[in-house]
Amino acid sequence: MSSIVAQIEKIGVVGSGTMGNGIAQVAATAGFQVLLFDISKEQLDRAIQTISKSLSKLSEKGKLKESPDSVLKRLSPSTQLSDLGSCQFVIEAATENREIKFKLFSDLDRILAPGVVIATNTSSILKSLKVLIAVYAAIPMTTKAAAAATMPIIICWEFI
């Protein structure tokens, strides 16, 4: 296991629809604590039910190494975005709306600790728009520096 993965104890998943609940299930099955965030309590309840049914089917087929209840205990649903502040890795799987995603990334930038990786799951936005995404990476200022500086790295996708 790489040193970065070894440092991850809790994964945040933003959005509990089809993709979000699937990502949360895989992460919890892999042994991570998972905070599943959605603005809708009803959607979170549906997601947990979907995950529970899926885990039961996997268990019946002998494809789970532990009980479905053990996996479910690693899932924590939340409607409070600030709860993601305790995560070391966050995967965004929110609705396919550019403005919502941009606001979400701005909010996450204020909530998350420096160095937390934010990944995005999108099926259409990058195909339909010319998008600039700023990725912040900790870059040591010098080899003697005790602290790191944050430097934006701009990545541009051009779809012709």
Coordinates of C-alpha atoms in Angstrom, one line a residue:
M1 CA 0.0 0.0 0.0
S2 CA 1.4 3.4 -1.0
S3 CA 2.2 5.9 1.8
I4 CA -0.6 8.2 0.6
V5 CA -3.2 5.5 0.8
A6 CA -1.9 4.3 4.1
Q7 CA -2.6 7.8 5.5
I8 CA -6.2 7.7 4.4
E9 CA -8.6 6.7 7.2
K10 CA -11.8 8.4 6.1
I11 CA -13.0 9.0 2.6
G12 CA -15.7 11.6 1.8
V13 CA -18.2 11.1 -1.0
V14 CA -20.2 14.1 -2.1
G15 CA -23.5 13.1 -3.7
S16 CA -25.5 9.9 -2.9
G17 CA -27.1 9.2 -6.2
T18 CA -26.2 6.1 -8.3
M19 CA -22.5 7.0 -8.7
G20 CA -22.0 8.3 -5.2
N21 CA -23.6 5.4 -3.4
G22 CA -21.6 3.0 -5.6
I23 CA -18.3 4.8 -4.8
A24 CA -19.2 4.8 -1.1
Q25 CA -20.0 1.1 -1.1
V26 CA -16.7 0.2 -2.8
A27 CA -14.7 2.4 -0.4
A28 CA -16.4 0.9 2.7
T29 CA -16.0 -2.6 1.4
A30 CA -12.3 -1.9 1.0
G31 CA -12.2 -1.1 4.7
F32 CA -12.3 2.7 4.7
Q33 CA -14.5 4.8 7.0
V34 CA -16.8 6.7 4.6
L35 CA -18.7 9.9 5.1
L36 CA -21.5 10.0 2.5
F37 CA -22.8 13.6 2.0
D38 CA -25.9 14.8 0.3
I39 CA -28.1 17.9 0.8
S40 CA -31.1 15.6 0.9
K41 CA -31.8 13.3 3.9
E42 CA -34.3 11.3 1.8
Q43 CA -31.6 10.7 -0.9
L44 CA -29.1 9.6 1.8
D45 CA -31.7 7.2 3.2
R46 CA -32.3 5.7 -0.3
A47 CA -28.6 5.4 -0.9
I48 CA -28.0 3.5 2.4
Q49 CA -30.9 1.2 1.5
T50 CA -29.5 0.6 -2.0
I51 CA -26.0 -0.1 -0.6
S52 CA -27.5 -2.5 2.0
K53 CA -29.4 -4.5 -0.7
S54 CA -26.3 -4.6 -2.9
L55 CA -24.1 -5.9 0.0
S56 CA -26.7 -8.5 0.9
K57 CA -26.7 -9.8 -2.7
L58 CA -22.9 -9.9 -2.7
S59 CA -22.9 -11.7 0.6
E60 CA -25.4 -14.3 -0.7
K61 CA -23.0 -15.0 -3.7
G62 CA -20.0 -15.3 -1.3
K63 CA -18.3 -12.2 -2.7
L64 CA -18.0 -10.3 0.6
K65 CA -15.2 -11.1 3.0
E66 CA -17.3 -9.8 6.0
S67 CA -20.9 -9.3 6.9
P68 CA -22.9 -6.6 5.2
D69 CA -23.5 -5.1 8.7
S70 CA -19.8 -4.7 9.2
V71 CA -19.4 -2.8 5.9
L72 CA -22.5 -0.6 6.7
K73 CA -21.0 0.3 10.1
R74 CA -18.2 2.1 8.2
L75 CA -20.7 4.3 6.3
S76 CA -21.8 7.6 7.9
P77 CA -24.5 9.6 6.1
S78 CA -24.5 13.4 6.6
T79 CA -26.3 16.5 5.3
Q80 CA -23.6 18.8 6.8
L81 CA -20.9 19.6 4.3
S82 CA -18.6 20.7 7.2
D83 CA -18.5 17.0 8.3
L84 CA -16.2 16.4 5.3
G85 CA -13.5 18.3 7.2
S86 CA -12.4 15.1 8.9
C87 CA -11.7 13.3 5.6
Q88 CA -8.3 12.7 4.1
F89 CA -9.7 12.1 0.6
V90 CA -12.9 13.4 -1.0
I91 CA -14.6 12.2 -4.2
E92 CA -17.2 14.5 -5.7
A93 CA -20.1 12.8 -7.4
A94 CA -22.7 15.6 -7.3
T95 CA -25.3 16.3 -10.0
E96 CA -24.0 17.2 -13.5
N97 CA -24.4 21.0 -13.1
R98 CA -21.3 23.1 -13.7
E99 CA -22.3 25.9 -11.3
I100 CA -23.1 23.5 -8.5
K101 CA -19.8 21.7 -8.9
F102 CA -17.8 25.0 -9.0
K103 CA -19.6 26.2 -5.8
L104 CA -19.0 22.9 -4.2
F105 CA -15.2 23.0 -4.9
S106 CA -15.1 26.5 -3.5
D107 CA -16.8 25.4 -0.3
L108 CA -14.6 22.3 0.0
D109 CA -11.5 24.4 -0.4
R110 CA -12.6 26.3 2.8
I111 CA -13.5 23.1 4.7
L112 CA -10.8 20.6 3.9
A113 CA -7.3 20.5 5.5
P114 CA -4.4 21.4 3.3
G115 CA -3.2 18.4 1.3
V116 CA -6.6 16.7 1.1
V117 CA -7.1 15.3 -2.4
I118 CA -10.4 16.1 -4.1
A119 CA -11.3 13.8 -7.0
T120 CA -14.3 14.4 -9.3
N121 CA -16.6 12.0 -11.0
T122 CA -18.3 13.5 -14.1
S123 CA -19.9 11.9 -17.1
S124 CA -20.7 14.9 -19.2
I125 CA -19.4 18.3 -18.0
L126 CA -15.9 17.8 -19.4
K127 CA -17.2 16.5 -22.7
S128 CA -19.4 19.5 -23.3
L129 CA -17.4 22.5 -22.0
K130 CA -13.9 23.9 -22.2
V131 CA -13.1 23.7 -18.5
L132 CA -10.3 25.1 -16.5
I133 CA -9.8 23.4 -13.2
A134 CA -7.3 24.7 -10.6
V135 CA -5.7 21.9 -8.7
Y136 CA -3.8 22.9 -5.6
A137 CA -0.7 21.0 -4.7
A138 CA 1.6 21.4 -1.8
I139 CA 5.0 22.4 -3.2
P140 CA 8.0 22.7 -0.9
M141 CA 9.5 26.2 -1.0
T142 CA 13.0 25.0 -0.6
T143 CA 14.7 21.8 0.6
K144 CA 15.4 23.5 3.9
A145 CA 11.9 24.9 4.4
A146 CA 9.8 23.4 7.2
A147 CA 6.6 24.4 5.6
A148 CA 5.1 24.0 2.2
A149 CA 3.6 26.6 -0.1
T150 CA 0.4 26.0 -2.0
M151 CA 0.6 26.5 -5.7
P152 CA -2.2 26.4 -8.2
I153 CA -1.6 24.2 -11.2
I154 CA -4.0 24.9 -14.0
I155 CA -5.1 22.0 -16.2
C156 CA -7.0 22.8 -19.3
W157 CA -9.1 20.3 -21.3
E158 CA -9.8 21.2 -24.9
F159 CA -12.3 19.1 -26.7
I160 CA -12.4 19.8 -30.4

